[in-house]
Tab-separated table of C-alpha atoms and ligand atoms in Angstrom:
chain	number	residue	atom	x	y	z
A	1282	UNK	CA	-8.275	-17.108	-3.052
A	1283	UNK	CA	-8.448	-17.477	0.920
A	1284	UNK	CA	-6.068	-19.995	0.734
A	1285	UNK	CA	-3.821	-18.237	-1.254
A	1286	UNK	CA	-3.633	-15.071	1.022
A	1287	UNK	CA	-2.603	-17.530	3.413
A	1288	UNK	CA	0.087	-19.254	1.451
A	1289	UNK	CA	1.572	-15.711	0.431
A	1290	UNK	CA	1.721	-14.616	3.932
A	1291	UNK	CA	3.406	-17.440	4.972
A	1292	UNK	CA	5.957	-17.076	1.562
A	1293	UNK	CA	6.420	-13.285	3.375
A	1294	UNK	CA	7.461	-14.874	6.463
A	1295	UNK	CA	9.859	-17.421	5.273
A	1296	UNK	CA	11.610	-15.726	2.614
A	1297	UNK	CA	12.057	-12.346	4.714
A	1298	UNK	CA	12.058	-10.074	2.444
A	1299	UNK	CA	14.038	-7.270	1.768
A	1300	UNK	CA	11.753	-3.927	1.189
A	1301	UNK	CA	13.975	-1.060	0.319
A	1302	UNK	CA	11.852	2.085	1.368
A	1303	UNK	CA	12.096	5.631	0.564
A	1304	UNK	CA	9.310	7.269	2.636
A	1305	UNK	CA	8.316	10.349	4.681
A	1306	UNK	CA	9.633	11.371	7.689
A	1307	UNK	CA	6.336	10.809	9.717
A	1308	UNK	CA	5.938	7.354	9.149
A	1309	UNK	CA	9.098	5.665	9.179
A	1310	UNK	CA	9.691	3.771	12.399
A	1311	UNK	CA	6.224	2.857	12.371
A	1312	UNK	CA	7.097	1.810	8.876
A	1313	UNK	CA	10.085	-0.219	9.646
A	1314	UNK	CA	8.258	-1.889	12.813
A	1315	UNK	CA	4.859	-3.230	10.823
A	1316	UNK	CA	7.656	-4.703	8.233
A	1317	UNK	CA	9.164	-6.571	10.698
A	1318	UNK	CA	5.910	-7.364	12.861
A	1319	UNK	CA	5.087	-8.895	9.489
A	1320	UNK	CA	7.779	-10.693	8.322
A	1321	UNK	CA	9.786	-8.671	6.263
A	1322	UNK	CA	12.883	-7.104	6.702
A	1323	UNK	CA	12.902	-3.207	5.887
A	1324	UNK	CA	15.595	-0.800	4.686
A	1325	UNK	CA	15.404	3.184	4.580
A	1326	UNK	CA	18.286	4.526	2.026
A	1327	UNK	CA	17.702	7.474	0.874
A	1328	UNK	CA	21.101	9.142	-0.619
A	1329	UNK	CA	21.980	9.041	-3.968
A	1330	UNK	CA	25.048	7.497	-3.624
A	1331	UNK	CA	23.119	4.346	-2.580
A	1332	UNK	CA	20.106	4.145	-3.608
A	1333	UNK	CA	20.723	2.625	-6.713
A	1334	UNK	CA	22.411	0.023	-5.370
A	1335	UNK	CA	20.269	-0.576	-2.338
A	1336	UNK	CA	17.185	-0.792	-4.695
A	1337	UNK	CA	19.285	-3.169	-7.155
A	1338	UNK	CA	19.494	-5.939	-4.463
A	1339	UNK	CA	16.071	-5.291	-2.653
A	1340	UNK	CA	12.883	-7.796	-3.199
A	1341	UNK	CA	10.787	-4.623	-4.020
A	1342	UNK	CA	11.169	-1.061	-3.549
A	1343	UNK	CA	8.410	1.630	-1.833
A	1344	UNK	CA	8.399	5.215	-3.119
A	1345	UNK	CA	6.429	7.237	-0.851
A	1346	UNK	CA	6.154	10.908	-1.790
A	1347	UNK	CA	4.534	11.886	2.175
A	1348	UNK	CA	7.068	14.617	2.918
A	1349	UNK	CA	9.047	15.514	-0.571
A	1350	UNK	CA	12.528	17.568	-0.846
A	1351	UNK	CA	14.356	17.154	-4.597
A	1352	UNK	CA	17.234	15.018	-3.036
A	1353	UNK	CA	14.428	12.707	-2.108
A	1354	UNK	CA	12.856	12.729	-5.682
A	1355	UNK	CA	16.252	12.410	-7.177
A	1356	UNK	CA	16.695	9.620	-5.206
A	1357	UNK	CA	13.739	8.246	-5.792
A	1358	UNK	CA	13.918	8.026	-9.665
A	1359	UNK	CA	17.971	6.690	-9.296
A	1360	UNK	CA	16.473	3.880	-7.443
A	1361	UNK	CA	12.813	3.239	-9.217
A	1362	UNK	CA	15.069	2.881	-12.303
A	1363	UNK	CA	17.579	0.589	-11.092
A	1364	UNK	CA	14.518	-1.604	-9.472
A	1365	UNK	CA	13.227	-1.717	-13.036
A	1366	UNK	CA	16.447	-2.667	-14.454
A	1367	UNK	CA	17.044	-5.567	-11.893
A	1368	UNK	CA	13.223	-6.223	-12.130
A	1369	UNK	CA	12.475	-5.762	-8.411
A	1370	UNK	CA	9.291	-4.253	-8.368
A	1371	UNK	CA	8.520	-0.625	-7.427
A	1372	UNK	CA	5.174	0.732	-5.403
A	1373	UNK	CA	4.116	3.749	-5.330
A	1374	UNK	CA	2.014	5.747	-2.253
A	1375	UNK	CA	1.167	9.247	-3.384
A	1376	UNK	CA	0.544	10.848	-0.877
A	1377	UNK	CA	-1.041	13.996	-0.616
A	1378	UNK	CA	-1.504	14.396	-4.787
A	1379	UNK	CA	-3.733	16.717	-5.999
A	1380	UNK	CA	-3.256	19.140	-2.658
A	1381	UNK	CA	-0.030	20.776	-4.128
A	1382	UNK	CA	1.241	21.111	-7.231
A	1383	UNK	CA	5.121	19.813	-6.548
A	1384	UNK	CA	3.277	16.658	-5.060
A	1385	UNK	CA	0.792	16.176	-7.857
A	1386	UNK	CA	3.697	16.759	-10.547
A	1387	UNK	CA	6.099	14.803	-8.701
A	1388	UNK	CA	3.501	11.469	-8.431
A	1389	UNK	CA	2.434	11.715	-12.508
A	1390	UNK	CA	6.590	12.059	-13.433
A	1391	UNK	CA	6.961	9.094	-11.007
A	1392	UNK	CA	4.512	6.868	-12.577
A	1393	UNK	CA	6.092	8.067	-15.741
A	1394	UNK	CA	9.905	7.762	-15.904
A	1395	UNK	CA	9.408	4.652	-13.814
A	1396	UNK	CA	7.759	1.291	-14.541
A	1397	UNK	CA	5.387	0.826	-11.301
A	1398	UNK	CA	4.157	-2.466	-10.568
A	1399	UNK	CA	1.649	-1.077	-7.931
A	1400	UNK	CA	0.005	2.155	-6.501
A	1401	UNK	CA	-2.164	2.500	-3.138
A	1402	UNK	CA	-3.845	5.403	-2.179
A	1403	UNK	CA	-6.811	7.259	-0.543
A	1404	UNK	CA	-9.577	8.458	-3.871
A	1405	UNK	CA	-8.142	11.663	-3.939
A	1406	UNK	CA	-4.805	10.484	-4.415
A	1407	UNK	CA	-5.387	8.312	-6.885
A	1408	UNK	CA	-7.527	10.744	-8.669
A	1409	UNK	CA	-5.176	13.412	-8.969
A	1410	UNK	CA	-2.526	11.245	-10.216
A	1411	UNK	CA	-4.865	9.798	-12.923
A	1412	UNK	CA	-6.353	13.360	-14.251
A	1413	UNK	CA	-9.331	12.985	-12.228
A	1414	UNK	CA	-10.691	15.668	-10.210
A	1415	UNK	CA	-11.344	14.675	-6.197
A	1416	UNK	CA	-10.938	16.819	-3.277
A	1417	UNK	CA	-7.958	16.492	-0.758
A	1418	UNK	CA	-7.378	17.990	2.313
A	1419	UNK	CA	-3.566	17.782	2.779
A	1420	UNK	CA	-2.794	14.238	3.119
A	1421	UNK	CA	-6.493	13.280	3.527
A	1422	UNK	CA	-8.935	12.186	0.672
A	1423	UNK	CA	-12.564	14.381	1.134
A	1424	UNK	CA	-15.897	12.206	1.708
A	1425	UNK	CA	-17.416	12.221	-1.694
A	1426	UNK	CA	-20.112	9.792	-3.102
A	1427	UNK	CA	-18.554	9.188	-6.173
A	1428	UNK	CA	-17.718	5.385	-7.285
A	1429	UNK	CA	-14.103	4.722	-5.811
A	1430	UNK	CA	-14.906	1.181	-7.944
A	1431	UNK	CA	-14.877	2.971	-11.559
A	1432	UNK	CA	-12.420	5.600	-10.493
A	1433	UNK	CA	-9.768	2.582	-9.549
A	1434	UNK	CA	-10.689	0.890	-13.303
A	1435	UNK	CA	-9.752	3.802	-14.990
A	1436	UNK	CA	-7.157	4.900	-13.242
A	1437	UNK	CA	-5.161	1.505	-13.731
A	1438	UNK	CA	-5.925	1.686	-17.253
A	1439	UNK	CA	-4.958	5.207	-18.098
A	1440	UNK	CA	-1.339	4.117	-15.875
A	1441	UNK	CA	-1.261	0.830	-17.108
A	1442	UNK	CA	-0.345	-1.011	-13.019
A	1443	UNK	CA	-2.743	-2.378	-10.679
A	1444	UNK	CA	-4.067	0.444	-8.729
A	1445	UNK	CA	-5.546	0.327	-4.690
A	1446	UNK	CA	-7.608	2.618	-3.275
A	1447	UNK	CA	-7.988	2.350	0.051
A	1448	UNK	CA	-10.893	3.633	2.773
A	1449	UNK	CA	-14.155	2.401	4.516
A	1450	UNK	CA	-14.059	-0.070	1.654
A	1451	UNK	CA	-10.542	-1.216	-0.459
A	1452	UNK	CA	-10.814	-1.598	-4.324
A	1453	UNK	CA	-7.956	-3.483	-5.793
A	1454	UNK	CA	-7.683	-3.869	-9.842
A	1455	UNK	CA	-5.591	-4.160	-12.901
A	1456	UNK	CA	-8.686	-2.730	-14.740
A	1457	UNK	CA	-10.051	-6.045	-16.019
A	1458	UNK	CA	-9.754	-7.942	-12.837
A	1459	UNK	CA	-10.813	-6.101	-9.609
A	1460	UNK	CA	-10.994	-7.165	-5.194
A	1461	UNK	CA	-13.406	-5.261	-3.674
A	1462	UNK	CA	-12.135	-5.796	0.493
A	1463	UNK	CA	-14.791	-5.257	3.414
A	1464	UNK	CA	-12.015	-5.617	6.060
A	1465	UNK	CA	-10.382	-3.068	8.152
A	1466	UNK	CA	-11.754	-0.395	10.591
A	1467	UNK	CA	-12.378	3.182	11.248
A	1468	UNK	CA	-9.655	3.423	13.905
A	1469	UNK	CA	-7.124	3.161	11.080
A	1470	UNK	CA	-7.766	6.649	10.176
A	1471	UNK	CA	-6.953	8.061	13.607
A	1472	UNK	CA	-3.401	6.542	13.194
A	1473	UNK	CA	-0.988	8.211	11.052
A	1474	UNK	CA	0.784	6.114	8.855
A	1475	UNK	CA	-1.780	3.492	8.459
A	1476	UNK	CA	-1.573	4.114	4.887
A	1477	UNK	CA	1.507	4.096	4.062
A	1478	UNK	CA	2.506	0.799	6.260
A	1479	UNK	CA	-0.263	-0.581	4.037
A	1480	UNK	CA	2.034	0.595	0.973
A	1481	UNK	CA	5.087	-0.889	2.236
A	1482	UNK	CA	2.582	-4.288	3.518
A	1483	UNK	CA	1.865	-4.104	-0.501
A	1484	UNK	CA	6.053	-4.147	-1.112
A	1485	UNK	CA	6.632	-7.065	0.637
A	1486	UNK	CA	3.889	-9.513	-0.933
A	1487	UNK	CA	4.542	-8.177	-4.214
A	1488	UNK	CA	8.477	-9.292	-3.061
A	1489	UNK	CA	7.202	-12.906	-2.668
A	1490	UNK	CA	4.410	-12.488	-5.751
A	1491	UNK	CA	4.386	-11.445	-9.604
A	1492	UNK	CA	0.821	-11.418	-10.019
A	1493	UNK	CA	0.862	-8.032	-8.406
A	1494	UNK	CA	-2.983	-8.231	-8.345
A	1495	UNK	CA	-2.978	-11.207	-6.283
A	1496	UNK	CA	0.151	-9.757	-4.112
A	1497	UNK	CA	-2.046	-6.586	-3.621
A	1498	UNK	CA	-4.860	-8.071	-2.879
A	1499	UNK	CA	-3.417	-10.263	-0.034
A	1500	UNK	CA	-1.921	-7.318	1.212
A	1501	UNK	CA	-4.728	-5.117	2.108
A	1502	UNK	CA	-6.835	-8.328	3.050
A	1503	UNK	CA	-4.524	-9.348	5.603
A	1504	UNK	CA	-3.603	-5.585	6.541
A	1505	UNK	CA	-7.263	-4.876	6.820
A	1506	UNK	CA	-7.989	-8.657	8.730
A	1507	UNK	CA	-5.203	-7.714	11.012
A	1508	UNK	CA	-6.370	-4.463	11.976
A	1509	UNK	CA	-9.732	-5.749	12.880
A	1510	UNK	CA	-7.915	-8.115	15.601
A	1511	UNK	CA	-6.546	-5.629	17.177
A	1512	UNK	CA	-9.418	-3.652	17.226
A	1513	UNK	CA	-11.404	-5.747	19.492
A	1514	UNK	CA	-8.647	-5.546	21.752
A	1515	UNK	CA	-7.843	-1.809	22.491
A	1516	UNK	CA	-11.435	0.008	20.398
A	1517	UNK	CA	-12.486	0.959	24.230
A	1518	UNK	CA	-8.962	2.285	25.012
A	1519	UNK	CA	-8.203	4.190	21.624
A	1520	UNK	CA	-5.313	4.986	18.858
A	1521	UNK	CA	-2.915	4.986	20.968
A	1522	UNK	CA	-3.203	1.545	22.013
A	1523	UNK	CA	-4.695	0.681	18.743
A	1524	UNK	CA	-1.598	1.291	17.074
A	1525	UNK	CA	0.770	-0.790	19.011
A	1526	UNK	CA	-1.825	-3.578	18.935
A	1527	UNK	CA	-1.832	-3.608	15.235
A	1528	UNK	CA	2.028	-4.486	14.953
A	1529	UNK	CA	1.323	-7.402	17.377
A	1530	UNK	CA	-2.188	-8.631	15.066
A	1531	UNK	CA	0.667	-8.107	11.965
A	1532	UNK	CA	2.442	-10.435	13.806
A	1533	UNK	CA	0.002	-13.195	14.998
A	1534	UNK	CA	-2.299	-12.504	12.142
A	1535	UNK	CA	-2.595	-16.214	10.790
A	1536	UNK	CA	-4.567	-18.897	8.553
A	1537	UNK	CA	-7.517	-19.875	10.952
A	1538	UNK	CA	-7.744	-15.537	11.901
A	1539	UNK	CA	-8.073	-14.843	7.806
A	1540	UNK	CA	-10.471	-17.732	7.254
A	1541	UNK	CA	-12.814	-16.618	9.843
A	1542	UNK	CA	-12.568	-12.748	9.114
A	1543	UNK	CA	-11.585	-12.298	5.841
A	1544	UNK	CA	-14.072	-10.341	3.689
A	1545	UNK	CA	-13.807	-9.751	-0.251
A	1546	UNK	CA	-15.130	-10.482	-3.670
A	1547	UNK	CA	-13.527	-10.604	-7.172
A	1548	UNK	CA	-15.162	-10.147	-10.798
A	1549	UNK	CA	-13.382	-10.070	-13.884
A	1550	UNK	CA	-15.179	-7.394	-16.711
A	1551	UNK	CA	-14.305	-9.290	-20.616
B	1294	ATP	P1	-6.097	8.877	4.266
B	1294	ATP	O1	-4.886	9.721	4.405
B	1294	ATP	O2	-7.201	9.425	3.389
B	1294	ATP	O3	-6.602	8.377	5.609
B	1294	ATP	P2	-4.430	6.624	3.952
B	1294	ATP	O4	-3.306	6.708	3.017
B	1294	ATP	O5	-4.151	6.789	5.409
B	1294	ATP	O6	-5.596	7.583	3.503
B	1294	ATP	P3	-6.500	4.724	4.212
B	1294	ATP	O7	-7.402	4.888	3.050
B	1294	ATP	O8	-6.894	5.328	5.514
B	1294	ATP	O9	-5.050	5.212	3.791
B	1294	ATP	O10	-6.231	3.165	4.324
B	1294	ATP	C1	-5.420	2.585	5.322
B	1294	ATP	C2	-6.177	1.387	5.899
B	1294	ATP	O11	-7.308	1.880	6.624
B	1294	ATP	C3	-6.750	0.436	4.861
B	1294	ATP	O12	-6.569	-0.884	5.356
B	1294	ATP	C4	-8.247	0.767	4.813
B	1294	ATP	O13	-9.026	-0.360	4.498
B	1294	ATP	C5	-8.481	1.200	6.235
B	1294	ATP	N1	-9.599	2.130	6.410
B	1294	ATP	C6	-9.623	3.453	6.089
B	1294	ATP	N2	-10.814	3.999	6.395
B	1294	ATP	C7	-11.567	3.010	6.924
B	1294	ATP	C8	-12.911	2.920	7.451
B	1294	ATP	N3	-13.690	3.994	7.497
B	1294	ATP	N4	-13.348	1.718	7.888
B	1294	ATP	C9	-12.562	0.637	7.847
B	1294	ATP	N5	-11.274	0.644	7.394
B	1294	ATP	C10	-10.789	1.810	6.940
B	1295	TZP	N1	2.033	14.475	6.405
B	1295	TZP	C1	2.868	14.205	5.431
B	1295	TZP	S1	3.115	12.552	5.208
B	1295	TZP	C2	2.020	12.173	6.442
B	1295	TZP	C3	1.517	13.346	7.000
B	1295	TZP	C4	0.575	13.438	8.130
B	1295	TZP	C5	1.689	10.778	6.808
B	1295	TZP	C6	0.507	10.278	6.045
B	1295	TZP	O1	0.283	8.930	6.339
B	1295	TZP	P1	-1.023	8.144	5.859
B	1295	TZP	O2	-0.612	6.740	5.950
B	1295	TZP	O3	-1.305	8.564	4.456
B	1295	TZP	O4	-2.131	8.499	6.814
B	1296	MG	MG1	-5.708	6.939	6.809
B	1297	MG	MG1	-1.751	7.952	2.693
C-alpha cells in the first residue's frame, strides 16, 4: 500500500486536478493554497447560477458546511447533484454537526439527497451525522474514550460511503475494510483549517482514484506524513510558522519522505 500512496500522489501531481470547492469562509485561502502546494488546482464557486456547471466539469467536488447560509446549501445540493450526474465524486466535511441543529440537519439532508463518495470529520462530527451521540464544542469534537474505530464502522454502514475520522489517531473505512493512520501531529489542532484542507486533500486523490478507500487513505497518510515534516522544522517556533511550513512539506512531501515516515495498518472484517 506504501507504494501506492506514492503512485497516487504522483497521479495528483500530473493530472492537476480540478477540485471544485464550496467551503467556509475561514478556511478558504488556506484551502486554495494546500491544493495547489499539493498539486491540484482548486476552484471556489459558490452561486447558483454556476455551480452546477462548475461541479459538472470538476474532478471531484468538496462540500464543506463550516460557516452555512441557505444560498450556500442551495448551492451546495445544485452542484452535489450535478457531480453525481457527471459522476465526479462529492466529499463531504461536516463541520460543526451535532453543535446546532441547522448544521446537524443540513449534514444528514446532504448525505441524503446526494450520493457522497467520502466524509472526513472530527468523532463528534461524524457521530452526529450518523445518529450517534458525541459531544462538540462548536467546531471542535470533545475528548471522549469511546472507540472512534467502531464509531467509523458503523457510521459508513448506516451512510453507505467510506467514512474518516480524523484526530490523535485517523480511522479510514468503508465498514468492511478499515486504515487505522498513526501520522500527523498535535500542532494541527492549533491551526484552523487543518481539517478541512484535509477534506479538500481527500477531493483531489479521490479525483485521480475510484477506490475511494484507497484515495482516502492516501490522503490523510500523506496529509498526516506531511505535517510531521514540517513539524520538525518550526515545533520550537509555533502555529504560526507551522502553518506556512505545512504548504511547503505538501509540496516537497515525496516517495523516500512517505517510506520512511509513513505509519498505518489495514484489516478487512468478513
Ligand atoms: P477538530 O475541529 O476537532 O480539530 P478537524 O476537522 O480540525 O477537527 P482534525 O481531527 O484536527 O480535523 O484532523 C486534521 C489533521 O490533524 C489530521 O491529519 C489528523 O490526523 C491531525 N491531528 C488531529 N489531532 C491530532 C493529534 N492530537 N496528534 C496528531 N495529529 C492530529
Ligand atoms: N468556524 C466555522 S468553520 C471553522 C471555524 C473555526 C473552521 C474549522 O476548520 P477545521 O479544519 O475543522 O479546524
Ligand atoms: Mg483540528
Ligand atoms: Mg473540521
Amino acid at each position: 500500500m506504501k507504494q501506492e500512496i506514492c503512485s497516487l500522489l504522483q497521479k495528483v501531481r500530473e493530472q492537476n486536478p480540478l477540485v471544485h470547492n464550496i467551503t467556509n469562509v475561514v478556511v478558504t485561502n488556506f484551502t486554495a493554497n494546500g491544493l495547489l502546494a499539493l498539486g491540484a488546482s482548486p476552484v471556489m464557486a459558490y452561486a447558483k447560477e454556476e455551480a452546477a456547471e462548475m461541479a459538472s466539469i470538476a474532478g471531484s467536488l468538496v462540500l464543506n458546511i463550516g460557516t452555512l447560509t441557505a444560498p450556500a446549501v442551495e448551492a451546495m445540493l445544485l452542484a452535489g447533484k450535478s457531480a453525481n450526474e457527471h459522476g465526479v465524486p462529492v466529499i463531504l466535511d461536516p463541520v460543526g454537526a451535532g453543535a446546532t441543529t441547522y448544521r446537524t440537519e443540513t449534514a444528514r439532508m446532504l448525505a441524503k439527497e446526494i450520493s457522497i463518495a467520502a466524509i472526513r470529520g472530527n468523532a463528534a462530527e461524524i457521530a452526529n451525522i450518523a445518529g450517534e451521540e458525541w459531544e462538540i464544542k462548536g467546531v471542535d469534537a470533545v475528548e471522549s474514550n469511546k472507540d472512534t474505530r467502531d464509531l467509523a464502522v458503523l457510521a459508513a454502514k448506516r451512510l453507505n460511503t467510506v467514512v474518516s475520522i480524523t484526530g490523535k489517531e485517523d480511522v479510514v473505512t468503508n465498514g468492511l475494510e478499515t486504515f487505522v493512520i498513526a501520522n500527523g501531529h498535535p500542532l494541527l489542532t492549533k491551526v484552523t483549517g487543518a481539517g478541512c484542507l484535509l477534506t479538500s486533500v481527500v477531493g483531489a486523490f479521490a479525483a485521480v482514484e475510484k477506490n475511494y478507500l484507497k484515495a482516502a487513505a492516501a490522503a490523510l497518510v500523506t496529509y498526516g506524513s506531511a505535517a510531521q515534516l514540517a513539524a520538525k522544522k518550526t515545533e520550537a517556533k509555533g502555529p504560526g510558522s507551522f502553518q506556512i511550513e505545512l504548504l511547503n512539506q505538501l509540496h516537497h512531501v515525496n516517495d523516500e519522505d512517505l517510506l520512511r515516515i509513513s505509519s498505518f495498518n489495514y484489516h478487512r472484517k468478513e
